Amino acid sequence: EVQLVESGGGLVKPGGSLRLSCAASGFTFSSYSMNWVRQAPGKGLEWVSSISSSSSYIYYADSVKGRFTISRDNAKNSLYLQMNSLRAEDTAVYYCAREGGEYSYYFDYWGQGTLVTVSS
Amino acid sequence: EIVLTQSPATLSLSPGERATLSCRASQSVSSYLAWYQQKPGQAPRLLIYDASNRATGIPARFSGSGSGTDFTLTISSLEPEDFAVYYCQQRSKRTFGQGTKVEIK
């Protein structure tokens, strides 16, 4: 069974940093591109970042470019999101999501999310 | 940047009725369009990918159609568990539409 479990969320002050993790199991992690998607309270879904299976290709939404860094450790079946210079508008539930295949774009499995709150 | 516009924002229907949800792209996305369902407090669930392919385990009452800029998600006969928010998503920058809420009338 495919499982994605996020961790690392919490309360942080504006300008602070946080590192999210996503532990993957039940599939060959090293064969899939992975993504972070967020959802502000009461709002819609916003794609944040993606990373290819071998970390060769990395993309970011304009809203987080230069502040967030996505990475992965295939030996540990883990995905990460380093978030720096956090703003109030980064407050959201952050989901880890697997892409359906190496060259696909849709997300066939999602974690349950971890809440990040940026507030003084 | 390609923008996805979903309509209507809210759809009020009764169980057993047919639901028709629209997603329009600001420029062609070919058939690279996916649909998701999200219930309160839950992660989204993939329903449809490549405009018309049902994901694993999705009931046949869900169907997708369209190509280019205009897409439709149809729920042929609403079950109680289908009342939720639905999002479309396209390939370029993985952007999502703003969502359509299907609520009980």
PDB file of C-alpha atoms in Angstrom:
ATOM      1  CA  GLU A   1       0.000   0.000   0.000  1.00  0.00           C
ATOM      2  CA  VAL A   2       1.336   3.407  -0.992  1.00  0.00           C
ATOM      3  CA  GLN A   3       1.786   5.707   1.989  1.00  0.00           C
ATOM      4  CA  LEU A   4       3.020   9.272   2.223  1.00  0.00           C
ATOM      5  CA  VAL A   5       3.415  10.742   5.689  1.00  0.00           C
ATOM      6  CA  GLU A   6       4.330  14.401   6.131  1.00  0.00           C
ATOM      7  CA  SER A   7       5.916  15.879   9.238  1.00  0.00           C
ATOM      8  CA  GLY A   8       7.660  19.018  10.391  1.00  0.00           C
ATOM      9  CA  GLY A   9       4.818  21.516  10.348  1.00  0.00           C
ATOM     10  CA  GLY A  10       4.172  23.930  13.172  1.00  0.00           C
ATOM     11  CA  LEU A  11       4.039  27.559  14.257  1.00  0.00           C
ATOM     12  CA  VAL A  12       6.844  29.826  13.060  1.00  0.00           C
ATOM     13  CA  LYS A  13       7.365  33.582  13.138  1.00  0.00           C
ATOM     14  CA  PRO A  14       7.496  35.663   9.948  1.00  0.00           C
ATOM     15  CA  GLY A  15      10.990  35.510   8.519  1.00  0.00           C
ATOM     16  CA  GLY A  16      11.630  32.149  10.138  1.00  0.00           C
ATOM     17  CA  SER A  17      12.441  28.766   8.657  1.00  0.00           C
ATOM     18  CA  LEU A  18      10.947  25.299   8.717  1.00  0.00           C
ATOM     19  CA  ARG A  19      11.818  21.978   7.110  1.00  0.00           C
ATOM     20  CA  LEU A  20       9.059  19.612   6.064  1.00  0.00           C
ATOM     21  CA  SER A  21       9.610  15.920   5.495  1.00  0.00           C
ATOM     22  CA  CYS A  22       7.589  13.277   3.676  1.00  0.00           C
ATOM     23  CA  ALA A  23       8.243   9.598   4.359  1.00  0.00           C
ATOM     24  CA  ALA A  24       7.238   7.330   1.495  1.00  0.00           C
ATOM     25  CA  SER A  25       6.519   3.611   1.565  1.00  0.00           C
ATOM     26  CA  GLY A  26       4.777   0.929  -0.462  1.00  0.00           C
ATOM     27  CA  PHE A  27       6.351   1.812  -3.819  1.00  0.00           C
ATOM     28  CA  THR A  28       9.747   2.297  -5.468  1.00  0.00           C
ATOM     29  CA  PHE A  29      10.311   5.884  -4.366  1.00  0.00           C
ATOM     30  CA  SER A  30      13.346   6.387  -6.598  1.00  0.00           C
ATOM     31  CA  SER A  31      11.213   5.833  -9.726  1.00  0.00           C
ATOM     32  CA  TYR A  32       8.745   8.680  -9.217  1.00  0.00           C
ATOM     33  CA  SER A  33       8.736  12.434  -9.393  1.00  0.00           C
ATOM     34  CA  MET A  34       7.391  14.027  -6.234  1.00  0.00           C
ATOM     35  CA  ASN A  35       5.665  17.283  -5.423  1.00  0.00           C
ATOM     36  CA  TRP A  36       4.578  19.613  -2.654  1.00  0.00           C
ATOM     37  CA  VAL A  37       1.108  21.152  -2.874  1.00  0.00           C
ATOM     38  CA  ARG A  38      -0.347  23.547  -0.310  1.00  0.00           C
ATOM     39  CA  GLN A  39      -3.767  24.728   0.693  1.00  0.00           C
ATOM     40  CA  ALA A  40      -4.332  27.886   2.697  1.00  0.00           C
ATOM     41  CA  PRO A  41      -7.189  27.732   5.214  1.00  0.00           C
ATOM     42  CA  GLY A  42     -10.512  27.741   3.359  1.00  0.00           C
ATOM     43  CA  LYS A  43      -8.796  28.183  -0.011  1.00  0.00           C
ATOM     44  CA  GLY A  44      -7.976  26.075  -3.054  1.00  0.00           C
ATOM     45  CA  LEU A  45      -4.977  23.976  -3.988  1.00  0.00           C
ATOM     46  CA  GLU A  46      -1.680  25.577  -4.972  1.00  0.00           C
ATOM     47  CA  TRP A  47       1.198  23.603  -6.464  1.00  0.00           C
ATOM     48  CA  VAL A  48       4.464  24.557  -4.730  1.00  0.00           C
ATOM     49  CA  SER A  49       7.345  22.517  -6.126  1.00  0.00           C
ATOM     50  CA  SER A  50       8.312  19.342  -7.955  1.00  0.00           C
ATOM     51  CA  ILE A  51      11.425  17.198  -8.173  1.00  0.00           C
ATOM     52  CA  SER A  52      12.167  14.435 -10.658  1.00  0.00           C
ATOM     53  CA  SER A  53      13.100  10.917  -9.612  1.00  0.00           C
ATOM     54  CA  SER A  54      16.852  11.538  -9.741  1.00  0.00           C
ATOM     55  CA  SER A  55      16.654  15.197  -8.672  1.00  0.00           C
ATOM     56  CA  SER A  56      17.727  16.273 -12.158  1.00  0.00           C
ATOM     57  CA  TYR A  57      14.711  18.513 -12.682  1.00  0.00           C
ATOM     58  CA  ILE A  58      13.378  20.855 -10.028  1.00  0.00           C
ATOM     59  CA  TYR A  59      10.629  23.429 -10.413  1.00  0.00           C
ATOM     60  CA  TYR A  60       9.016  25.999  -8.138  1.00  0.00           C
ATOM     61  CA  ALA A  61       5.944  28.169  -8.132  1.00  0.00           C
ATOM     62  CA  ASP A  62       6.808  31.847  -8.547  1.00  0.00           C
ATOM     63  CA  SER A  63       5.350  32.513  -5.093  1.00  0.00           C
ATOM     64  CA  VAL A  64       8.079  30.470  -3.370  1.00  0.00           C
ATOM     65  CA  LYS A  65      11.009  30.674  -5.773  1.00  0.00           C
ATOM     66  CA  GLY A  66      14.192  31.769  -4.004  1.00  0.00           C
ATOM     67  CA  ARG A  67      12.760  31.002  -0.559  1.00  0.00           C
ATOM     68  CA  PHE A  68      11.878  27.289  -0.676  1.00  0.00           C
ATOM     69  CA  THR A  69      14.126  24.368  -1.621  1.00  0.00           C
ATOM     70  CA  ILE A  70      12.860  20.910  -2.507  1.00  0.00           C
ATOM     71  CA  SER A  71      15.111  17.873  -2.155  1.00  0.00           C
ATOM     72  CA  ARG A  72      14.911  14.120  -1.800  1.00  0.00           C
ATOM     73  CA  ASP A  73      16.928  11.217  -0.427  1.00  0.00           C
ATOM     74  CA  ASN A  74      16.120   8.095  -2.404  1.00  0.00           C
ATOM     75  CA  ALA A  75      18.113   5.921   0.003  1.00  0.00           C
ATOM     76  CA  LYS A  76      15.821   7.055   2.822  1.00  0.00           C
ATOM     77  CA  ASN A  77      12.606   7.153   0.720  1.00  0.00           C
ATOM     78  CA  SER A  78      12.127  10.728   1.817  1.00  0.00           C
ATOM     79  CA  LEU A  79      11.120  14.058   0.325  1.00  0.00           C
ATOM     80  CA  TYR A  80      11.900  17.415   1.904  1.00  0.00           C
ATOM     81  CA  LEU A  81      10.904  21.054   1.654  1.00  0.00           C
ATOM     82  CA  GLN A  82      13.171  23.644   3.235  1.00  0.00           C
ATOM     83  CA  MET A  83      11.168  26.825   3.742  1.00  0.00           C
ATOM     84  CA  ASN A  84      13.029  30.060   4.523  1.00  0.00           C
ATOM     85  CA  SER A  85      11.932  33.684   4.861  1.00  0.00           C
ATOM     86  CA  LEU A  86       8.432  32.539   5.700  1.00  0.00           C
ATOM     87  CA  ARG A  87       5.516  34.933   5.294  1.00  0.00           C
ATOM     88  CA  ALA A  88       1.998  34.984   6.667  1.00  0.00           C
ATOM     89  CA  GLU A  89       0.720  34.000   3.232  1.00  0.00           C
ATOM     90  CA  ASP A  90       2.687  30.744   3.442  1.00  0.00           C
ATOM     91  CA  THR A  91       0.279  29.571   6.135  1.00  0.00           C
ATOM     92  CA  ALA A  92      -1.288  26.404   4.750  1.00  0.00           C
ATOM     93  CA  VAL A  93      -1.583  22.664   4.932  1.00  0.00           C
ATOM     94  CA  TYR A  94       1.321  21.248   2.937  1.00  0.00           C
ATOM     95  CA  TYR A  95       0.737  17.987   1.095  1.00  0.00           C
ATOM     96  CA  CYS A  96       3.311  15.646  -0.328  1.00  0.00           C
ATOM     97  CA  ALA A  97       2.073  14.095  -3.590  1.00  0.00           C
ATOM     98  CA  ARG A  98       3.385  11.476  -5.984  1.00  0.00           C
ATOM     99  CA  GLU A  99       3.218  11.991  -9.727  1.00  0.00           C
ATOM    100  CA  GLY A 100       1.523   9.211 -11.647  1.00  0.00           C
ATOM    101  CA  GLY A 101       4.614   8.403 -13.683  1.00  0.00           C
ATOM    102  CA  GLU A 102       7.994   9.790 -14.654  1.00  0.00           C
ATOM    103  CA  TYR A 103       6.585  12.069 -17.354  1.00  0.00           C
ATOM    104  CA  SER A 104       3.123  12.621 -15.996  1.00  0.00           C
ATOM    105  CA  TYR A 105       1.717  15.685 -14.268  1.00  0.00           C
ATOM    106  CA  TYR A 106      -1.147  14.411 -12.185  1.00  0.00           C
ATOM    107  CA  PHE A 107      -0.867  13.294  -8.565  1.00  0.00           C
ATOM    108  CA  ASP A 108      -2.112   9.796  -7.890  1.00  0.00           C
ATOM    109  CA  TYR A 109      -1.236   9.567  -4.176  1.00  0.00           C
ATOM    110  CA  TRP A 110      -1.281  12.242  -1.501  1.00  0.00           C
ATOM    111  CA  GLY A 111      -0.256  12.403   2.119  1.00  0.00           C
ATOM    112  CA  GLN A 112      -2.621  13.699   4.795  1.00  0.00           C
ATOM    113  CA  GLY A 113      -0.763  16.985   5.056  1.00  0.00           C
ATOM    114  CA  THR A 114       1.070  18.976   7.705  1.00  0.00           C
ATOM    115  CA  LEU A 115      -0.046  22.408   8.871  1.00  0.00           C
ATOM    116  CA  VAL A 116       2.353  25.330   8.714  1.00  0.00           C
ATOM    117  CA  THR A 117       1.291  28.495  10.513  1.00  0.00           C
ATOM    118  CA  VAL A 118       3.318  31.677  10.067  1.00  0.00           C
ATOM    119  CA  SER A 119       2.376  34.184  12.711  1.00  0.00           C
ATOM    120  CA  SER A 120       3.986  36.455  15.272  1.00  0.00           C
TER     121      SER A 120
ATOM    122  CA  GLU B   1       0.933  31.194 -17.474  1.00  0.00           C
ATOM    123  CA  ILE B   2      -2.097  29.033 -18.158  1.00  0.00           C
ATOM    124  CA  VAL B   3      -5.101  29.836 -15.974  1.00  0.00           C
ATOM    125  CA  LEU B   4      -7.861  27.323 -15.289  1.00  0.00           C
ATOM    126  CA  THR B   5     -11.338  28.700 -14.608  1.00  0.00           C
ATOM    127  CA  GLN B   6     -13.922  26.395 -13.081  1.00  0.00           C
ATOM    128  CA  SER B   7     -17.652  26.920 -13.185  1.00  0.00           C
ATOM    129  CA  PRO B   8     -19.939  27.136 -11.447  1.00  0.00           C
ATOM    130  CA  ALA B   9     -18.352  27.985  -8.113  1.00  0.00           C
ATOM    131  CA  THR B  10     -21.120  26.079  -6.335  1.00  0.00           C
ATOM    132  CA  LEU B  11     -23.520  23.468  -7.654  1.00  0.00           C
ATOM    133  CA  SER B  12     -26.574  22.644  -5.544  1.00  0.00           C
ATOM    134  CA  LEU B  13     -28.067  19.279  -6.445  1.00  0.00           C
ATOM    135  CA  SER B  14     -29.943  16.373  -4.896  1.00  0.00           C
ATOM    136  CA  PRO B  15     -28.726  12.776  -4.636  1.00  0.00           C
ATOM    137  CA  GLY B  16     -29.475  10.926  -7.847  1.00  0.00           C
ATOM    138  CA  GLU B  17     -29.155  14.006 -10.023  1.00  0.00           C
ATOM    139  CA  ARG B  18     -26.538  14.505 -12.719  1.00  0.00           C
ATOM    140  CA  ALA B  19     -23.680  16.913 -12.039  1.00  0.00           C
ATOM    141  CA  THR B  20     -21.834  18.716 -14.810  1.00  0.00           C
ATOM    142  CA  LEU B  21     -18.698  20.654 -13.855  1.00  0.00           C
ATOM    143  CA  SER B  22     -16.725  22.822 -16.251  1.00  0.00           C
ATOM    144  CA  CYS B  23     -13.036  23.704 -16.438  1.00  0.00           C
ATOM    145  CA  ARG B  24     -11.799  26.167 -19.037  1.00  0.00           C
ATOM    146  CA  ALA B  25      -8.111  26.804 -19.801  1.00  0.00           C
ATOM    147  CA  SER B  26      -6.800  30.186 -20.939  1.00  0.00           C
ATOM    148  CA  GLN B  27      -4.894  28.401 -23.700  1.00  0.00           C
ATOM    149  CA  SER B  28      -4.780  24.871 -25.017  1.00  0.00           C
ATOM    150  CA  VAL B  29      -3.592  22.160 -22.637  1.00  0.00           C
ATOM    151  CA  SER B  30      -4.218  19.389 -25.181  1.00  0.00           C
ATOM    152  CA  SER B  31      -5.609  16.502 -23.090  1.00  0.00           C
ATOM    153  CA  TYR B  32      -3.340  17.097 -20.100  1.00  0.00           C
ATOM    154  CA  LEU B  33      -6.127  17.761 -17.652  1.00  0.00           C
ATOM    155  CA  ALA B  34      -6.845  15.997 -14.370  1.00  0.00           C
ATOM    156  CA  TRP B  35      -9.729  16.160 -11.908  1.00  0.00           C
ATOM    157  CA  TYR B  36      -9.620  15.698  -8.130  1.00  0.00           C
ATOM    158  CA  GLN B  37     -12.209  15.354  -5.392  1.00  0.00           C
ATOM    159  CA  GLN B  38     -11.607  16.760  -1.926  1.00  0.00           C
ATOM    160  CA  LYS B  39     -13.769  16.273   1.144  1.00  0.00           C
ATOM    161  CA  PRO B  40     -13.429  18.403   4.302  1.00  0.00           C
ATOM    162  CA  GLY B  41     -10.360  17.530   6.344  1.00  0.00           C
ATOM    163  CA  GLN B  42      -9.080  15.103   3.716  1.00  0.00           C
ATOM    164  CA  ALA B  43      -6.395  15.130   1.069  1.00  0.00           C
ATOM    165  CA  PRO B  44      -7.497  15.408  -2.557  1.00  0.00           C
ATOM    166  CA  ARG B  45      -8.177  12.192  -4.466  1.00  0.00           C
ATOM    167  CA  LEU B  46      -7.382  11.731  -8.149  1.00  0.00           C
ATOM    168  CA  LEU B  47     -10.506  10.991 -10.203  1.00  0.00           C
ATOM    169  CA  ILE B  48      -9.614  11.542 -13.846  1.00  0.00           C
ATOM    170  CA  TYR B  49      -6.354  12.068 -15.725  1.00  0.00           C
ATOM    171  CA  ASP B  50      -5.591  12.908 -19.353  1.00  0.00           C
ATOM    172  CA  ALA B  51      -9.086  14.416 -19.584  1.00  0.00           C
ATOM    173  CA  SER B  52     -11.015  11.162 -19.745  1.00  0.00           C
ATOM    174  CA  ASN B  53      -9.187   8.305 -18.009  1.00  0.00           C
ATOM    175  CA  ARG B  54     -10.568   7.182 -14.685  1.00  0.00           C
ATOM    176  CA  ALA B  55      -8.007   6.606 -11.977  1.00  0.00           C
ATOM    177  CA  THR B  56      -7.759   3.263 -10.221  1.00  0.00           C
ATOM    178  CA  GLY B  57     -10.809   2.459  -8.137  1.00  0.00           C
ATOM    179  CA  ILE B  58     -12.930   5.396  -9.316  1.00  0.00           C
ATOM    180  CA  PRO B  59     -16.581   4.462  -9.939  1.00  0.00           C
ATOM    181  CA  ALA B  60     -17.936   4.529 -13.465  1.00  0.00           C
ATOM    182  CA  ARG B  61     -20.420   7.284 -12.596  1.00  0.00           C
ATOM    183  CA  PHE B  62     -17.482   9.699 -12.863  1.00  0.00           C
ATOM    184  CA  SER B  63     -16.500  10.612 -16.407  1.00  0.00           C
ATOM    185  CA  GLY B  64     -14.369  13.289 -18.013  1.00  0.00           C
ATOM    186  CA  SER B  65     -14.393  14.775 -21.477  1.00  0.00           C
ATOM    187  CA  GLY B  66     -12.889  17.575 -23.516  1.00  0.00           C
ATOM    188  CA  SER B  67      -9.630  18.682 -25.070  1.00  0.00           C
ATOM    189  CA  GLY B  68      -7.856  21.901 -25.869  1.00  0.00           C
ATOM    190  CA  THR B  69      -9.429  24.534 -23.622  1.00  0.00           C
ATOM    191  CA  ASP B  70     -12.810  23.152 -22.556  1.00  0.00           C
ATOM    192  CA  PHE B  71     -13.273  20.221 -20.214  1.00  0.00           C
ATOM    193  CA  THR B  72     -16.161  18.648 -18.328  1.00  0.00           C
ATOM    194  CA  LEU B  73     -16.420  16.365 -15.336  1.00  0.00           C
ATOM    195  CA  THR B  74     -19.757  14.544 -15.184  1.00  0.00           C
ATOM    196  CA  ILE B  75     -21.151  12.613 -12.260  1.00  0.00           C
ATOM    197  CA  SER B  76     -24.006  10.654 -13.780  1.00  0.00           C
ATOM    198  CA  SER B  77     -26.014  10.110 -10.600  1.00  0.00           C
ATOM    199  CA  LEU B  78     -24.882  11.739  -7.379  1.00  0.00           C
ATOM    200  CA  GLU B  79     -24.303   9.500  -4.386  1.00  0.00           C
ATOM    201  CA  PRO B  80     -24.239  10.976  -0.856  1.00  0.00           C
ATOM    202  CA  GLU B  81     -20.451  10.577  -0.719  1.00  0.00           C
ATOM    203  CA  ASP B  82     -19.970  12.658  -3.894  1.00  0.00           C
ATOM    204  CA  PHE B  83     -20.791  15.973  -2.222  1.00  0.00           C
ATOM    205  CA  ALA B  84     -17.369  17.601  -2.075  1.00  0.00           C
ATOM    206  CA  VAL B  85     -15.128  20.134  -3.782  1.00  0.00           C
ATOM    207  CA  TYR B  86     -13.739  19.293  -7.212  1.00  0.00           C
ATOM    208  CA  TYR B  87     -10.577  20.720  -8.743  1.00  0.00           C
ATOM    209  CA  CYS B  88      -9.138  20.532 -12.227  1.00  0.00           C
ATOM    210  CA  GLN B  89      -5.375  20.640 -12.830  1.00  0.00           C
ATOM    211  CA  GLN B  90      -3.231  21.003 -15.907  1.00  0.00           C
ATOM    212  CA  ARG B  91       0.292  20.013 -16.843  1.00  0.00           C
ATOM    213  CA  SER B  92       2.135  23.313 -17.225  1.00  0.00           C
ATOM    214  CA  LYS B  93       3.346  24.357 -13.776  1.00  0.00           C
ATOM    215  CA  ARG B  94       0.814  21.873 -12.421  1.00  0.00           C
ATOM    216  CA  THR B  95      -1.697  24.673 -11.822  1.00  0.00           C
ATOM    217  CA  PHE B  96      -5.153  24.052 -10.371  1.00  0.00           C
ATOM    218  CA  GLY B  97      -8.505  25.635 -10.964  1.00  0.00           C
ATOM    219  CA  GLN B  98     -10.201  27.410  -8.057  1.00  0.00           C
ATOM    220  CA  GLY B  99     -12.632  24.563  -7.413  1.00  0.00           C
ATOM    221  CA  THR B 100     -16.333  23.774  -7.687  1.00  0.00           C
ATOM    222  CA  LYS B 101     -18.258  22.849  -4.572  1.00  0.00           C
ATOM    223  CA  VAL B 102     -21.018  20.308  -5.107  1.00  0.00           C
ATOM    224  CA  GLU B 103     -23.457  20.710  -2.230  1.00  0.00           C
ATOM    225  CA  ILE B 104     -26.697  19.041  -1.223  1.00  0.00           C
ATOM    226  CA  LYS B 105     -29.759  20.974  -2.317  1.00  0.00           C
TER     227      LYS B 105
END
